[in-house]
Each structure stands twice: as structure tokens, then as C-alpha cells.
Amino acid sequence: MPESPIDPKLVTETRLPLAGLRVLDLTLARAGPTCVRHLADWGADVIRVEPPGQGDGLGGARDGFDQINLHRNKRGLSIDLKNPAGHAAFLKLAATADILVENMRMQVKHRLKIAYDDLKGINPRLIYASISGFGQTGPYSTRGGVDQIAQGMGGLMSITGEPGRGPMRVGIPINDLTAGNLLAMGIMMKLYDRERTGQGGYVHTSLLEAQVFMLDFQATRWLMDKEVPGQAGNDHPVNIPMGVFPTADKPINIAASSPKLWDIFARAVGHPEWLEVEQWKTPKGRGADRKRLNEVIGEVTKTKPSEHWVTLMEEAGIPCGPVNTIREVFEDPQVQHLEMAMPMRHRTRGDIEVVAQPVNLEGLETGFYRDMPRLGEHNEEILMEAGLSQDEIADLRAKGALGGA
């Protein structure tokens, strides 16, 4: 079994922007862990708080690809918040924290007495951050929500897929990821505000808010012009030609919708006569005749391989790129240059790769210093840092308030 080459002092000794901040991570599934991963990767001391008997938990096996990628760079505490002794110990730990992140159902944190109102009195500097399905207040606030439910309710499935084929989900949990990213940004803003005021506060978002926000121009088509967008398949909803076209080997994306790019594109592919077609002289006209225009372009592009067209378009200044499989993504020289596959040594799986941090801070480098923690792996050291004695920790064990190691 490979040993994890982790020096516990490495995080604090490396100059990372969030070093010195303590984060209590009470998150499950994906949205909350996505937020916390940013904090952990950039040096915060993240303590993952799990109930005893959690086992593999949501999202697959503890040593599976998903959990390792989501829960790297954390310490682990397993404590029963329903146990009075465990709850009391948690309050002592919360008094030492800078940030708490959770994505429970709204009513659960109140039932456990760990909501913001329960903690702000013992730690006024605490930044309490929440993700819910539909918001902390309102008619749906007590509902549980997952990504695909929000995709449907938030309109995304109605504009995804081919016309006439019915609603279609996107291939990633976009609301979980977006909500997590937005909450991380909200925490950073609140940290800056705390520097000025000395006070923490409550930061929250939801899967539904994230989805509506991500509708972006599709939302404002309705809000401003009362136009209900529909499905456009692989074509851009309003810009033409912009979409997927066949080649001799694999599909490519081409974006040549502006008047200038349309002119350059037609000449670059050897068909300047397209510029004389009356209906294709304006963006509106090209949009009305999209099907025929796409077919004509496709008849040309399928005569040569994708690399030919990507090179030709690049030389002409027209955005273009291949449609890659996930394997091809990580074989791409630009993705390799960006080092988006981050090497890591795992205690049971050995040398593996996970998805790297996409945020670049010049002069600072994040990295991986800890495996995903075993259940309760750091119980004793975390509780001692919160001020509990060895005897008090032993008493917690005797009362069944601790799990794991």
C-alpha cells in the first residue's frame, strides 16, 4: 500500500492566500464540496465534519474517483451532532472557525441547532455559507433539490437538445458546480468585508438561483423582448453560422456569424459565391435559412479532415475547434500545457491524477497536500485544537459521539 507523501506542515509553510483560515466543511454531494475545494486548494485548513457511520457516503466509494477529487486537502472529524456531548464539542470548534460551509436541507441545520443564528453569538466573525436547492426562504425553501431538478425548473432543459426531440439535460451537473463556484466567490467577498467591519455574516445561494443566473442572454431574451427561447441543438441560438459541422474524420465547431467573419469564412473555404446569395447577406437572413446554409457548409467541410479545417480557420482568424472525447481533451497539447490533470499520490490507489485548479494566481501555486481523509482520521488533533483535553475526548468516545479513527 503506497504511503501518502504528505507533510502536515506543508500547507502552512507554503505561501498560499488562504493559509491561516479555518473552514468547517459540513457539505454533502457536489455543490457544497465544489465550493470548499477552492478553499482547500488555496491553503485553508478545511475540516470535513461527518457523522459516525458515514461510510462511503454520497457520491460513491471513499477511494473512488469522485470523492478523491472533491474532498482532497482536508482533515477529517467524525462527530455526532445529535449527541448532546458531540454538539457541545462542535460548538467549541465552531468558536475557532473562520468559515462554515453546508448544503443541508434548510430545516435540517435548524433541527441540529447549527444554523447561523445558533452560531453567530459564539463566534461573531464566523462566515456561514449555505447552498440549498431553492433558497433559504420562500415557498420551496424546505424542498430538497438536486442538479437535474434545477436544470428542469430553471429552464435549461427546455433550451438544450435538438428541436422537436424533447427536453435534454446537459452532460455535467452544471448547477451544483455553478452554485459551488458562486458561493466560493461570495465567501471571498465576505472575507474582504470582514476585514473592514470585523464581523462575519451569512452568505448563501441555491441551485435554482445559479441556474437562472446561468441562463444569461437566454433569460434576457424573455425579460426584455418576451421571446421564449427554444432548442437549437448544436447551433448557436441566435448567431449563424455557429455550430457543429461534419468533417472527414470528426466533427468541428465553427463560429463565423458576424458580417466580417462570414465574409472571411466564405472566401477561406473557397466559396465566395455564398456572399452573393441574397438571403445570406444579412445575419437575419442567414438565420431564417439556417438549415440550408448549414447543409451547404457541411457538404464542403466533410470533404477534408478536422485538422485541415482547424488550421485553415485559425489562419483566417475564425474561431474553430474539434469536438473532443474526454480522452482527447486530456491528450490535447494546450490542456497538457495548462496542467489540468494534476498528479497526486493516494494512500491506497498510488499515483493518480485529479482535475487541477483552474484559477491562476501569478506567483502562487496551489497543489495537493492531503488525500481525502479517512472517516474521523484527525479527530483527536482537531478537538485538542478546539480546546478539549484528552480526558474530554475520551469521554466523547465513551458517549458514542465520535466515529472513525
mmCIF file of C-alpha atoms in Angstrom:
data_model
loop_
_atom_site.group_PDB
_atom_site.id
_atom_site.type_symbol
_atom_site.label_atom_id
_atom_site.label_comp_id
_atom_site.label_asym_id
_atom_site.label_seq_id
_atom_site.Cartn_x
_atom_site.Cartn_y
_atom_site.Cartn_z
ATOM 1 C CA MET A 1 0.000 0.000 0.000
ATOM 2 C CA PRO A 2 1.608 3.338 -1.045
ATOM 3 C CA GLU A 3 2.230 5.840 1.703
ATOM 4 C CA SER A 4 0.820 9.317 1.196
ATOM 5 C CA PRO A 5 3.832 11.674 0.916
ATOM 6 C CA ILE A 6 2.147 14.401 2.912
ATOM 7 C CA ASP A 7 3.969 16.741 5.224
ATOM 8 C CA PRO A 8 1.268 18.235 7.501
ATOM 9 C CA LYS A 9 3.339 21.400 7.804
ATOM 10 C CA LEU A 10 3.489 21.907 4.061
ATOM 11 C CA VAL A 11 0.191 23.734 3.790
ATOM 12 C CA THR A 12 1.074 26.402 6.335
ATOM 13 C CA GLU A 13 4.678 26.704 5.218
ATOM 14 C CA THR A 14 3.700 27.233 1.583
ATOM 15 C CA ARG A 15 2.666 30.786 0.787
ATOM 16 C CA LEU A 16 -0.952 30.315 -0.171
ATOM 17 C CA PRO A 17 -3.531 33.110 0.070
ATOM 18 C CA LEU A 18 -5.966 31.299 2.377
ATOM 19 C CA ALA A 19 -3.398 29.822 4.762
ATOM 20 C CA GLY A 20 -4.423 30.521 8.352
ATOM 21 C CA LEU A 21 -8.161 30.329 7.714
ATOM 22 C CA ARG A 22 -10.107 27.510 9.353
ATOM 23 C CA VAL A 23 -13.084 26.103 7.459
ATOM 24 C CA LEU A 24 -15.680 23.695 8.822
ATOM 25 C CA ASP A 25 -16.986 21.609 5.948
ATOM 26 C CA LEU A 26 -20.422 20.091 6.585
ATOM 27 C CA THR A 27 -21.182 19.542 2.914
ATOM 28 C CA LEU A 28 -22.538 16.539 1.045
ATOM 29 C CA ALA A 29 -22.981 15.519 -2.599
ATOM 30 C CA ARG A 30 -21.363 18.016 -5.019
ATOM 31 C CA ALA A 31 -22.434 21.646 -4.769
ATOM 32 C CA GLY A 32 -21.011 22.268 -1.298
ATOM 33 C CA PRO A 33 -17.801 20.286 -1.856
ATOM 34 C CA THR A 34 -17.202 22.229 -5.082
ATOM 35 C CA CYS A 35 -17.172 25.432 -3.045
ATOM 36 C CA VAL A 36 -14.948 24.013 -0.319
ATOM 37 C CA ARG A 37 -12.463 22.567 -2.820
ATOM 38 C CA HIS A 38 -11.478 26.104 -3.840
ATOM 39 C CA LEU A 39 -10.775 26.992 -0.219
ATOM 40 C CA ALA A 40 -8.835 23.795 0.423
ATOM 41 C CA ASP A 41 -6.739 24.040 -2.732
ATOM 42 C CA TRP A 42 -5.657 27.561 -1.853
ATOM 43 C CA GLY A 43 -4.408 26.725 1.606
ATOM 44 C CA ALA A 44 -7.304 26.966 4.065
ATOM 45 C CA ASP A 45 -7.343 24.450 6.914
ATOM 46 C CA VAL A 46 -10.501 22.588 5.947
ATOM 47 C CA ILE A 47 -12.038 20.218 8.487
ATOM 48 C CA ARG A 48 -14.533 17.817 6.974
ATOM 49 C CA VAL A 49 -17.195 17.118 9.608
ATOM 50 C CA GLU A 50 -19.034 13.809 9.124
ATOM 51 C CA PRO A 51 -21.382 11.780 11.314
ATOM 52 C CA PRO A 52 -20.214 8.429 12.689
ATOM 53 C CA GLY A 53 -21.035 5.545 10.396
ATOM 54 C CA GLN A 54 -20.944 7.754 7.307
ATOM 55 C CA GLY A 55 -19.071 5.037 5.406
ATOM 56 C CA ASP A 56 -18.593 5.779 1.747
ATOM 57 C CA GLY A 57 -21.249 8.473 1.848
ATOM 58 C CA LEU A 58 -22.920 10.144 -1.086
ATOM 59 C CA GLY A 59 -21.094 10.170 -4.367
ATOM 60 C CA GLY A 60 -19.526 6.720 -4.417
ATOM 61 C CA ALA A 61 -16.782 4.835 -2.667
ATOM 62 C CA ARG A 62 -14.471 6.762 -0.372
ATOM 63 C CA ASP A 63 -11.482 5.871 -2.526
ATOM 64 C CA GLY A 64 -13.431 6.353 -5.772
ATOM 65 C CA PHE A 65 -12.530 8.943 -8.388
ATOM 66 C CA ASP A 66 -15.330 11.336 -7.475
ATOM 67 C CA GLN A 67 -14.771 11.510 -3.730
ATOM 68 C CA ILE A 68 -10.993 11.845 -4.017
ATOM 69 C CA ASN A 69 -11.370 14.701 -6.488
ATOM 70 C CA LEU A 70 -13.970 16.519 -4.364
ATOM 71 C CA HIS A 71 -12.527 16.051 -0.884
ATOM 72 C CA ARG A 72 -8.781 16.477 -1.279
ATOM 73 C CA ASN A 73 -6.746 18.699 1.015
ATOM 74 C CA LYS A 74 -8.905 18.253 4.120
ATOM 75 C CA ARG A 75 -8.656 16.899 7.634
ATOM 76 C CA GLY A 76 -11.397 14.631 8.917
ATOM 77 C CA LEU A 77 -13.552 14.829 12.054
ATOM 78 C CA SER A 78 -16.347 12.346 12.695
ATOM 79 C CA ILE A 79 -18.745 13.606 15.357
ATOM 80 C CA ASP A 80 -22.415 13.025 16.139
ATOM 81 C CA LEU A 81 -24.159 16.401 16.198
ATOM 82 C CA LYS A 82 -27.345 14.767 17.511
ATOM 83 C CA ASN A 83 -25.443 13.617 20.594
ATOM 84 C CA PRO A 84 -25.510 16.388 23.251
ATOM 85 C CA ALA A 85 -21.830 15.849 24.064
ATOM 86 C CA GLY A 86 -20.935 15.872 20.381
ATOM 87 C CA HIS A 87 -22.972 19.008 19.794
ATOM 88 C CA ALA A 88 -21.273 20.786 22.679
ATOM 89 C CA ALA A 89 -17.843 19.843 21.329
ATOM 90 C CA PHE A 90 -18.812 21.070 17.884
ATOM 91 C CA LEU A 91 -19.793 24.454 19.310
ATOM 92 C CA LYS A 92 -16.302 24.787 20.787
ATOM 93 C CA LEU A 93 -14.840 24.010 17.396
ATOM 94 C CA ALA A 94 -17.178 26.482 15.669
ATOM 95 C CA ALA A 95 -15.913 29.186 18.011
ATOM 96 C CA THR A 96 -12.458 28.765 16.426
ATOM 97 C CA ALA A 97 -13.586 28.775 12.785
ATOM 98 C CA ASP A 98 -13.490 31.498 10.164
ATOM 99 C CA ILE A 99 -15.892 29.863 7.716
ATOM 100 C CA LEU A 100 -18.558 27.169 7.846
ATOM 101 C CA VAL A 101 -19.988 25.703 4.626
ATOM 102 C CA GLU A 102 -23.090 23.490 4.477
ATOM 103 C CA ASN A 103 -25.632 22.336 1.916
ATOM 104 C CA MET A 104 -28.200 20.552 4.049
ATOM 105 C CA ARG A 105 -31.911 20.990 3.608
ATOM 106 C CA MET A 106 -32.884 24.267 5.209
ATOM 107 C CA GLN A 107 -34.759 22.688 8.109
ATOM 108 C CA VAL A 108 -32.013 20.160 8.987
ATOM 109 C CA LYS A 109 -29.469 22.678 10.248
ATOM 110 C CA HIS A 110 -32.144 24.283 12.413
ATOM 111 C CA ARG A 111 -33.120 20.918 13.824
ATOM 112 C CA LEU A 112 -29.457 20.187 14.635
ATOM 113 C CA LYS A 113 -29.088 23.668 16.172
ATOM 114 C CA ILE A 114 -26.102 24.523 13.983
ATOM 115 C CA ALA A 115 -27.742 27.210 11.810
ATOM 116 C CA TYR A 116 -26.228 30.669 11.531
ATOM 117 C CA ASP A 117 -28.449 32.050 14.271
ATOM 118 C CA ASP A 118 -27.211 29.276 16.585
ATOM 119 C CA LEU A 119 -23.542 30.048 15.972
ATOM 120 C CA LYS A 120 -23.198 33.791 15.425
ATOM 121 C CA GLY A 121 -23.456 34.512 19.140
ATOM 122 C CA ILE A 122 -20.465 32.327 19.994
ATOM 123 C CA ASN A 123 -18.430 33.492 17.007
ATOM 124 C CA PRO A 124 -19.399 36.896 15.569
ATOM 125 C CA ARG A 125 -16.574 36.670 12.990
ATOM 126 C CA LEU A 126 -17.884 33.428 11.525
ATOM 127 C CA ILE A 127 -18.803 33.495 7.833
ATOM 128 C CA TYR A 128 -21.623 30.976 7.467
ATOM 129 C CA ALA A 129 -22.141 29.833 3.887
ATOM 130 C CA SER A 130 -25.050 27.752 2.568
ATOM 131 C CA ILE A 131 -26.227 26.163 -0.654
ATOM 132 C CA SER A 132 -29.787 24.878 -0.909
ATOM 133 C CA GLY A 133 -31.956 23.601 -3.705
ATOM 134 C CA PHE A 134 -34.257 26.595 -3.988
ATOM 135 C CA GLY A 135 -33.272 29.246 -1.435
ATOM 136 C CA GLN A 136 -33.339 29.741 2.327
ATOM 137 C CA THR A 137 -36.789 31.365 2.264
ATOM 138 C CA GLY A 138 -39.859 31.188 0.063
ATOM 139 C CA PRO A 139 -42.450 28.551 -0.854
ATOM 140 C CA TYR A 140 -39.878 25.952 -1.980
ATOM 141 C CA SER A 141 -37.296 26.550 0.755
ATOM 142 C CA THR A 142 -37.959 23.268 2.577
ATOM 143 C CA ARG A 143 -37.736 21.152 -0.575
ATOM 144 C CA GLY A 144 -34.718 19.047 -1.345
ATOM 145 C CA GLY A 145 -33.135 19.788 -4.684
ATOM 146 C CA VAL A 146 -30.598 18.123 -6.940
ATOM 147 C CA ASP A 147 -28.921 19.350 -10.099
ATOM 148 C CA GLN A 148 -31.249 17.829 -12.683
ATOM 149 C CA ILE A 149 -34.352 19.098 -10.891
ATOM 150 C CA ALA A 150 -32.912 22.613 -11.064
ATOM 151 C CA GLN A 151 -31.981 22.135 -14.730
ATOM 152 C CA GLY A 152 -35.633 21.409 -15.455
ATOM 153 C CA MET A 153 -37.200 24.032 -13.211
ATOM 154 C CA GLY A 154 -34.649 26.646 -14.218
ATOM 155 C CA GLY A 155 -35.379 26.337 -17.941
ATOM 156 C CA LEU A 156 -32.086 24.820 -19.098
ATOM 157 C CA MET A 157 -33.576 21.551 -20.336
ATOM 158 C CA SER A 158 -36.099 23.448 -22.481
ATOM 159 C CA ILE A 159 -33.289 25.072 -24.487
ATOM 160 C CA THR A 160 -30.917 22.079 -24.603
ATOM 161 C CA GLY A 161 -31.059 19.426 -27.312
ATOM 162 C CA GLU A 162 -32.383 19.229 -30.838
ATOM 163 C CA PRO A 163 -35.661 20.917 -31.807
ATOM 164 C CA GLY A 164 -38.629 18.588 -31.504
ATOM 165 C CA ARG A 165 -36.746 15.933 -29.534
ATOM 166 C CA GLY A 166 -37.995 16.964 -26.094
ATOM 167 C CA PRO A 167 -36.088 18.346 -23.110
ATOM 168 C CA MET A 168 -32.472 17.314 -22.587
ATOM 169 C CA ARG A 169 -30.168 17.620 -19.589
ATOM 170 C CA VAL A 170 -26.629 18.859 -20.074
ATOM 171 C CA GLY A 171 -23.813 16.384 -19.539
ATOM 172 C CA ILE A 172 -22.425 17.840 -16.307
ATOM 173 C CA PRO A 173 -24.098 18.848 -13.010
ATOM 174 C CA ILE A 174 -23.917 22.465 -14.037
ATOM 175 C CA ASN A 175 -25.985 23.859 -11.159
ATOM 176 C CA ASP A 176 -24.040 22.022 -8.475
ATOM 177 C CA LEU A 177 -20.796 23.303 -9.970
ATOM 178 C CA THR A 178 -22.033 26.839 -10.582
ATOM 179 C CA ALA A 179 -23.611 27.193 -7.144
ATOM 180 C CA GLY A 180 -20.385 25.951 -5.553
ATOM 181 C CA ASN A 181 -18.272 28.368 -7.556
ATOM 182 C CA LEU A 182 -20.604 31.282 -6.782
ATOM 183 C CA LEU A 183 -20.615 30.503 -3.074
ATOM 184 C CA ALA A 184 -16.816 30.426 -3.020
ATOM 185 C CA MET A 185 -16.834 33.880 -4.620
ATOM 186 C CA GLY A 186 -19.391 35.076 -2.066
ATOM 187 C CA ILE A 187 -17.191 33.832 0.776
ATOM 188 C CA MET A 188 -14.223 35.745 -0.646
ATOM 189 C CA MET A 189 -16.280 38.938 -0.814
ATOM 190 C CA LYS A 190 -17.489 38.451 2.751
ATOM 191 C CA LEU A 191 -13.930 37.843 3.933
ATOM 192 C CA TYR A 192 -12.952 41.189 2.426
ATOM 193 C CA ASP A 193 -15.934 42.827 4.098
ATOM 194 C CA ARG A 194 -14.930 41.247 7.429
ATOM 195 C CA GLU A 195 -11.533 42.894 7.169
ATOM 196 C CA ARG A 196 -13.306 46.258 7.283
ATOM 197 C CA THR A 197 -16.109 45.523 9.725
ATOM 198 C CA GLY A 198 -14.694 42.790 11.954
ATOM 199 C CA GLN A 199 -17.997 40.955 11.602
ATOM 200 C CA GLY A 200 -18.859 37.721 9.842
ATOM 201 C CA GLY A 201 -22.243 37.047 8.321
ATOM 202 C CA TYR A 202 -24.463 34.761 6.300
ATOM 203 C CA VAL A 203 -23.727 34.038 2.628
ATOM 204 C CA HIS A 204 -25.987 31.771 0.598
ATOM 205 C CA THR A 205 -27.093 30.762 -2.871
ATOM 206 C CA SER A 206 -29.097 27.911 -4.358
ATOM 207 C CA LEU A 207 -29.161 25.570 -7.327
ATOM 208 C CA LEU A 208 -32.183 27.392 -8.737
ATOM 209 C CA GLU A 209 -30.577 30.834 -8.420
ATOM 210 C CA ALA A 210 -27.413 29.502 -10.034
ATOM 211 C CA GLN A 211 -29.397 28.057 -12.932
ATOM 212 C CA VAL A 212 -31.419 31.206 -13.587
ATOM 213 C CA PHE A 213 -28.201 33.246 -13.444
ATOM 214 C CA MET A 214 -26.556 30.901 -15.946
ATOM 215 C CA LEU A 215 -29.421 31.333 -18.422
ATOM 216 C CA ASP A 216 -27.806 34.708 -19.100
ATOM 217 C CA PHE A 217 -28.779 36.043 -22.564
ATOM 218 C CA GLN A 218 -31.446 33.352 -22.953
ATOM 219 C CA ALA A 219 -33.113 34.803 -19.853
ATOM 220 C CA THR A 220 -32.912 38.385 -21.057
ATOM 221 C CA ARG A 221 -34.482 37.386 -24.391
ATOM 222 C CA TRP A 222 -37.591 36.765 -22.315
ATOM 223 C CA LEU A 223 -37.172 39.507 -19.714
ATOM 224 C CA MET A 224 -36.644 42.282 -22.255
ATOM 225 C CA ASP A 225 -38.235 41.108 -25.508
ATOM 226 C CA LYS A 226 -40.708 38.475 -24.206
ATOM 227 C CA GLU A 227 -39.238 35.924 -26.602
ATOM 228 C CA VAL A 228 -39.340 32.340 -25.288
ATOM 229 C CA PRO A 229 -36.131 30.600 -26.442
ATOM 230 C CA GLY A 230 -36.379 27.077 -27.764
ATOM 231 C CA GLN A 231 -33.996 24.261 -28.548
ATOM 232 C CA ALA A 232 -31.341 24.901 -31.172
ATOM 233 C CA GLY A 233 -29.371 21.657 -30.981
ATOM 234 C CA ASN A 234 -25.714 22.201 -31.787
ATOM 235 C CA ASP A 235 -26.378 25.564 -33.411
ATOM 236 C CA HIS A 236 -25.992 28.819 -31.549
ATOM 237 C CA PRO A 237 -29.468 30.097 -30.645
ATOM 238 C CA VAL A 238 -29.090 33.427 -32.455
ATOM 239 C CA ASN A 239 -25.699 33.604 -34.213
ATOM 240 C CA ILE A 240 -25.431 31.941 -37.651
ATOM 241 C CA PRO A 241 -23.369 30.162 -38.835
ATOM 242 C CA MET A 242 -22.107 28.956 -35.486
ATOM 243 C CA GLY A 243 -22.297 25.303 -34.578
ATOM 244 C CA VAL A 244 -21.105 21.767 -35.294
ATOM 245 C CA PHE A 245 -20.151 20.697 -38.787
ATOM 246 C CA PRO A 246 -19.002 17.307 -40.119
ATOM 247 C CA THR A 247 -15.527 16.618 -41.465
ATOM 248 C CA ALA A 248 -13.879 13.566 -42.991
ATOM 249 C CA ASP A 249 -12.970 12.243 -39.530
ATOM 250 C CA LYS A 250 -14.664 14.034 -36.607
ATOM 251 C CA PRO A 251 -16.998 16.996 -36.029
ATOM 252 C CA ILE A 252 -15.746 20.529 -35.516
ATOM 253 C CA ASN A 253 -17.227 23.727 -34.159
ATOM 254 C CA ILE A 254 -17.074 26.818 -36.347
ATOM 255 C CA ALA A 255 -18.068 30.340 -35.262
ATOM 256 C CA ALA A 256 -18.345 32.683 -38.256
ATOM 257 C CA SER A 257 -21.531 34.602 -37.552
ATOM 258 C CA SER A 258 -20.535 38.267 -37.674
ATOM 259 C CA PRO A 259 -20.687 40.032 -41.059
ATOM 260 C CA LYS A 260 -16.898 40.314 -41.151
ATOM 261 C CA LEU A 261 -16.256 36.677 -40.209
ATOM 262 C CA TRP A 262 -18.933 35.414 -42.608
ATOM 263 C CA ASP A 263 -17.171 37.209 -45.453
ATOM 264 C CA ILE A 264 -13.759 35.809 -44.425
ATOM 265 C CA PHE A 265 -15.186 32.322 -43.925
ATOM 266 C CA ALA A 266 -16.854 32.072 -47.329
ATOM 267 C CA ARG A 267 -13.640 33.120 -49.064
ATOM 268 C CA ALA A 268 -11.427 30.912 -46.888
ATOM 269 C CA VAL A 269 -13.345 27.745 -47.778
ATOM 270 C CA GLY A 270 -13.269 28.642 -51.465
ATOM 271 C CA HIS A 271 -16.908 29.677 -51.936
ATOM 272 C CA PRO A 272 -17.104 33.454 -52.318
ATOM 273 C CA GLU A 273 -20.331 32.944 -54.292
ATOM 274 C CA TRP A 274 -22.100 32.349 -50.972
ATOM 275 C CA LEU A 275 -21.690 36.056 -50.344
ATOM 276 C CA GLU A 276 -23.908 36.776 -53.362
ATOM 277 C CA VAL A 277 -26.861 34.701 -52.148
ATOM 278 C CA GLU A 278 -29.414 37.387 -51.353
ATOM 279 C CA GLN A 279 -30.850 35.732 -48.241
ATOM 280 C CA TRP A 280 -27.406 35.123 -46.778
ATOM 281 C CA LYS A 281 -26.257 38.741 -46.986
ATOM 282 C CA THR A 282 -27.626 39.633 -43.528
ATOM 283 C CA PRO A 283 -27.490 37.838 -40.167
ATOM 284 C CA LYS A 284 -31.287 37.827 -40.067
ATOM 285 C CA GLY A 285 -31.481 36.262 -43.490
ATOM 286 C CA ARG A 286 -28.903 33.617 -42.673
ATOM 287 C CA GLY A 287 -30.839 32.812 -39.531
ATOM 288 C CA ALA A 288 -34.075 32.323 -41.444
ATOM 289 C CA ASP A 289 -32.303 29.964 -43.856
ATOM 290 C CA ARG A 290 -30.132 28.234 -41.242
ATOM 291 C CA LYS A 291 -30.967 24.663 -42.274
ATOM 292 C CA ARG A 292 -29.996 25.116 -45.921
ATOM 293 C CA LEU A 293 -26.896 27.159 -45.040
ATOM 294 C CA ASN A 294 -25.662 24.512 -42.588
ATOM 295 C CA GLU A 295 -26.183 21.758 -45.157
ATOM 296 C CA VAL A 296 -24.189 23.663 -47.784
ATOM 297 C CA ILE A 297 -21.326 24.296 -45.368
ATOM 298 C CA GLY A 298 -21.396 20.675 -44.202
ATOM 299 C CA GLU A 299 -21.071 19.399 -47.781
ATOM 300 C CA VAL A 300 -17.803 21.314 -48.000
ATOM 301 C CA THR A 301 -16.338 20.587 -44.566
ATOM 302 C CA LYS A 302 -16.902 16.834 -44.785
ATOM 303 C CA THR A 303 -14.509 16.585 -47.718
ATOM 304 C CA LYS A 304 -11.399 17.090 -45.558
ATOM 305 C CA PRO A 305 -10.311 16.046 -42.045
ATOM 306 C CA SER A 306 -10.849 18.188 -38.965
ATOM 307 C CA GLU A 307 -7.197 19.195 -38.636
ATOM 308 C CA HIS A 308 -7.286 20.755 -42.109
ATOM 309 C CA TRP A 309 -10.243 22.960 -41.243
ATOM 310 C CA VAL A 310 -8.986 23.912 -37.782
ATOM 311 C CA THR A 311 -5.670 25.028 -39.307
ATOM 312 C CA LEU A 312 -7.385 26.883 -42.150
ATOM 313 C CA MET A 313 -9.794 28.658 -39.814
ATOM 314 C CA GLU A 314 -7.003 29.618 -37.419
ATOM 315 C CA GLU A 315 -5.001 31.148 -40.258
ATOM 316 C CA ALA A 316 -8.099 33.091 -41.344
ATOM 317 C CA GLY A 317 -8.857 34.283 -37.813
ATOM 318 C CA ILE A 318 -12.098 32.336 -37.467
ATOM 319 C CA PRO A 319 -12.794 30.561 -34.139
ATOM 320 C CA CYS A 320 -12.814 26.815 -34.731
ATOM 321 C CA GLY A 321 -12.045 23.653 -32.777
ATOM 322 C CA PRO A 322 -12.618 19.907 -32.724
ATOM 323 C CA VAL A 323 -15.357 18.148 -30.771
ATOM 324 C CA ASN A 324 -13.253 16.007 -28.429
ATOM 325 C CA THR A 325 -13.992 13.000 -26.281
ATOM 326 C CA ILE A 326 -12.859 13.280 -22.652
ATOM 327 C CA ARG A 327 -9.799 11.167 -23.505
ATOM 328 C CA GLU A 328 -8.922 13.548 -26.328
ATOM 329 C CA VAL A 329 -9.347 16.530 -24.014
ATOM 330 C CA PHE A 330 -6.511 15.347 -21.781
ATOM 331 C CA GLU A 331 -4.374 14.415 -24.789
ATOM 332 C CA ASP A 332 -4.724 17.934 -26.189
ATOM 333 C CA PRO A 333 -1.390 19.841 -26.088
ATOM 334 C CA GLN A 334 -2.969 23.036 -24.756
ATOM 335 C CA VAL A 335 -4.742 21.200 -21.923
ATOM 336 C CA GLN A 336 -1.456 19.459 -21.110
ATOM 337 C CA HIS A 337 0.353 22.802 -21.152
ATOM 338 C CA LEU A 338 -2.232 24.177 -18.714
ATOM 339 C CA GLU A 339 -1.569 21.138 -16.467
ATOM 340 C CA MET A 340 -5.246 20.444 -15.917
ATOM 341 C CA ALA A 341 -4.506 16.838 -14.954
ATOM 342 C CA MET A 342 -2.885 17.203 -11.537
ATOM 343 C CA PRO A 343 -0.706 14.316 -10.283
ATOM 344 C CA MET A 344 -1.391 13.082 -6.770
ATOM 345 C CA ARG A 345 -0.248 10.204 -4.580
ATOM 346 C CA HIS A 346 -3.143 8.429 -2.878
ATOM 347 C CA ARG A 347 -2.701 6.152 0.109
ATOM 348 C CA THR A 348 -4.496 3.206 -1.493
ATOM 349 C CA ARG A 349 -4.593 3.959 -5.217
ATOM 350 C CA GLY A 350 -0.994 5.103 -5.589
ATOM 351 C CA ASP A 351 -0.092 7.593 -8.309
ATOM 352 C CA ILE A 352 -3.272 9.086 -9.773
ATOM 353 C CA GLU A 353 -4.445 12.303 -11.436
ATOM 354 C CA VAL A 354 -7.291 14.611 -10.482
ATOM 355 C CA VAL A 355 -8.714 17.774 -12.031
ATOM 356 C CA ALA A 356 -6.459 20.751 -11.326
ATOM 357 C CA GLN A 357 -7.403 24.196 -10.055
ATOM 358 C CA PRO A 358 -8.492 26.404 -12.984
ATOM 359 C CA VAL A 359 -7.739 29.695 -11.179
ATOM 360 C CA ASN A 360 -4.243 31.053 -11.788
ATOM 361 C CA LEU A 361 -2.680 33.482 -9.332
ATOM 362 C CA GLU A 362 0.658 34.580 -10.732
ATOM 363 C CA GLY A 363 3.447 33.967 -8.213
ATOM 364 C CA LEU A 364 1.353 31.487 -6.226
ATOM 365 C CA GLU A 365 0.910 27.800 -6.902
ATOM 366 C CA THR A 366 -1.667 25.547 -5.343
ATOM 367 C CA GLY A 367 -1.190 21.807 -5.119
ATOM 368 C CA PHE A 368 -2.294 18.700 -3.284
ATOM 369 C CA TYR A 369 -1.043 18.127 0.192
ATOM 370 C CA ARG A 370 -3.583 15.710 1.662
ATOM 371 C CA ASP A 371 -5.592 12.729 0.496
ATOM 372 C CA MET A 372 -9.292 12.696 1.156
ATOM 373 C CA PRO A 373 -9.321 11.971 4.921
ATOM 374 C CA ARG A 374 -10.444 8.693 6.365
ATOM 375 C CA LEU A 375 -13.585 8.931 8.472
ATOM 376 C CA GLY A 376 -12.555 10.708 11.671
ATOM 377 C CA GLU A 377 -8.873 10.486 10.782
ATOM 378 C CA HIS A 378 -7.929 13.671 12.645
ATOM 379 C CA ASN A 379 -10.458 13.564 15.488
ATOM 380 C CA GLU A 380 -8.010 13.993 18.345
ATOM 381 C CA GLU A 381 -5.807 16.732 16.917
ATOM 382 C CA ILE A 382 -8.799 18.811 15.760
ATOM 383 C CA LEU A 383 -10.616 18.574 19.088
ATOM 384 C CA MET A 384 -7.454 19.396 21.019
ATOM 385 C CA GLU A 385 -7.025 22.500 18.839
ATOM 386 C CA ALA A 386 -10.584 23.447 19.840
ATOM 387 C CA GLY A 387 -9.505 23.315 23.499
ATOM 388 C CA LEU A 388 -10.676 19.852 24.554
ATOM 389 C CA SER A 389 -8.457 17.776 26.818
ATOM 390 C CA GLN A 390 -7.514 14.136 26.328
ATOM 391 C CA ASP A 391 -9.968 13.209 29.065
ATOM 392 C CA GLU A 392 -12.788 15.137 27.409
ATOM 393 C CA ILE A 393 -12.064 13.467 24.085
ATOM 394 C CA ALA A 394 -12.077 10.068 25.773
ATOM 395 C CA ASP A 395 -15.425 10.976 27.337
ATOM 396 C CA LEU A 396 -16.811 11.827 23.877
ATOM 397 C CA ARG A 397 -15.759 8.387 22.671
ATOM 398 C CA ALA A 398 -17.315 6.734 25.669
ATOM 399 C CA LYS A 399 -20.598 8.550 24.978
ATOM 400 C CA GLY A 400 -20.597 7.412 21.346
ATOM 401 C CA ALA A 401 -20.186 10.937 19.999
ATOM 402 C CA LEU A 402 -17.132 10.187 17.836
ATOM 403 C CA GLY A 403 -16.752 7.906 14.859
ATOM 404 C CA GLY A 404 -13.944 6.617 12.707
ATOM 405 C CA ALA A 405 -10.373 6.528 13.982
#
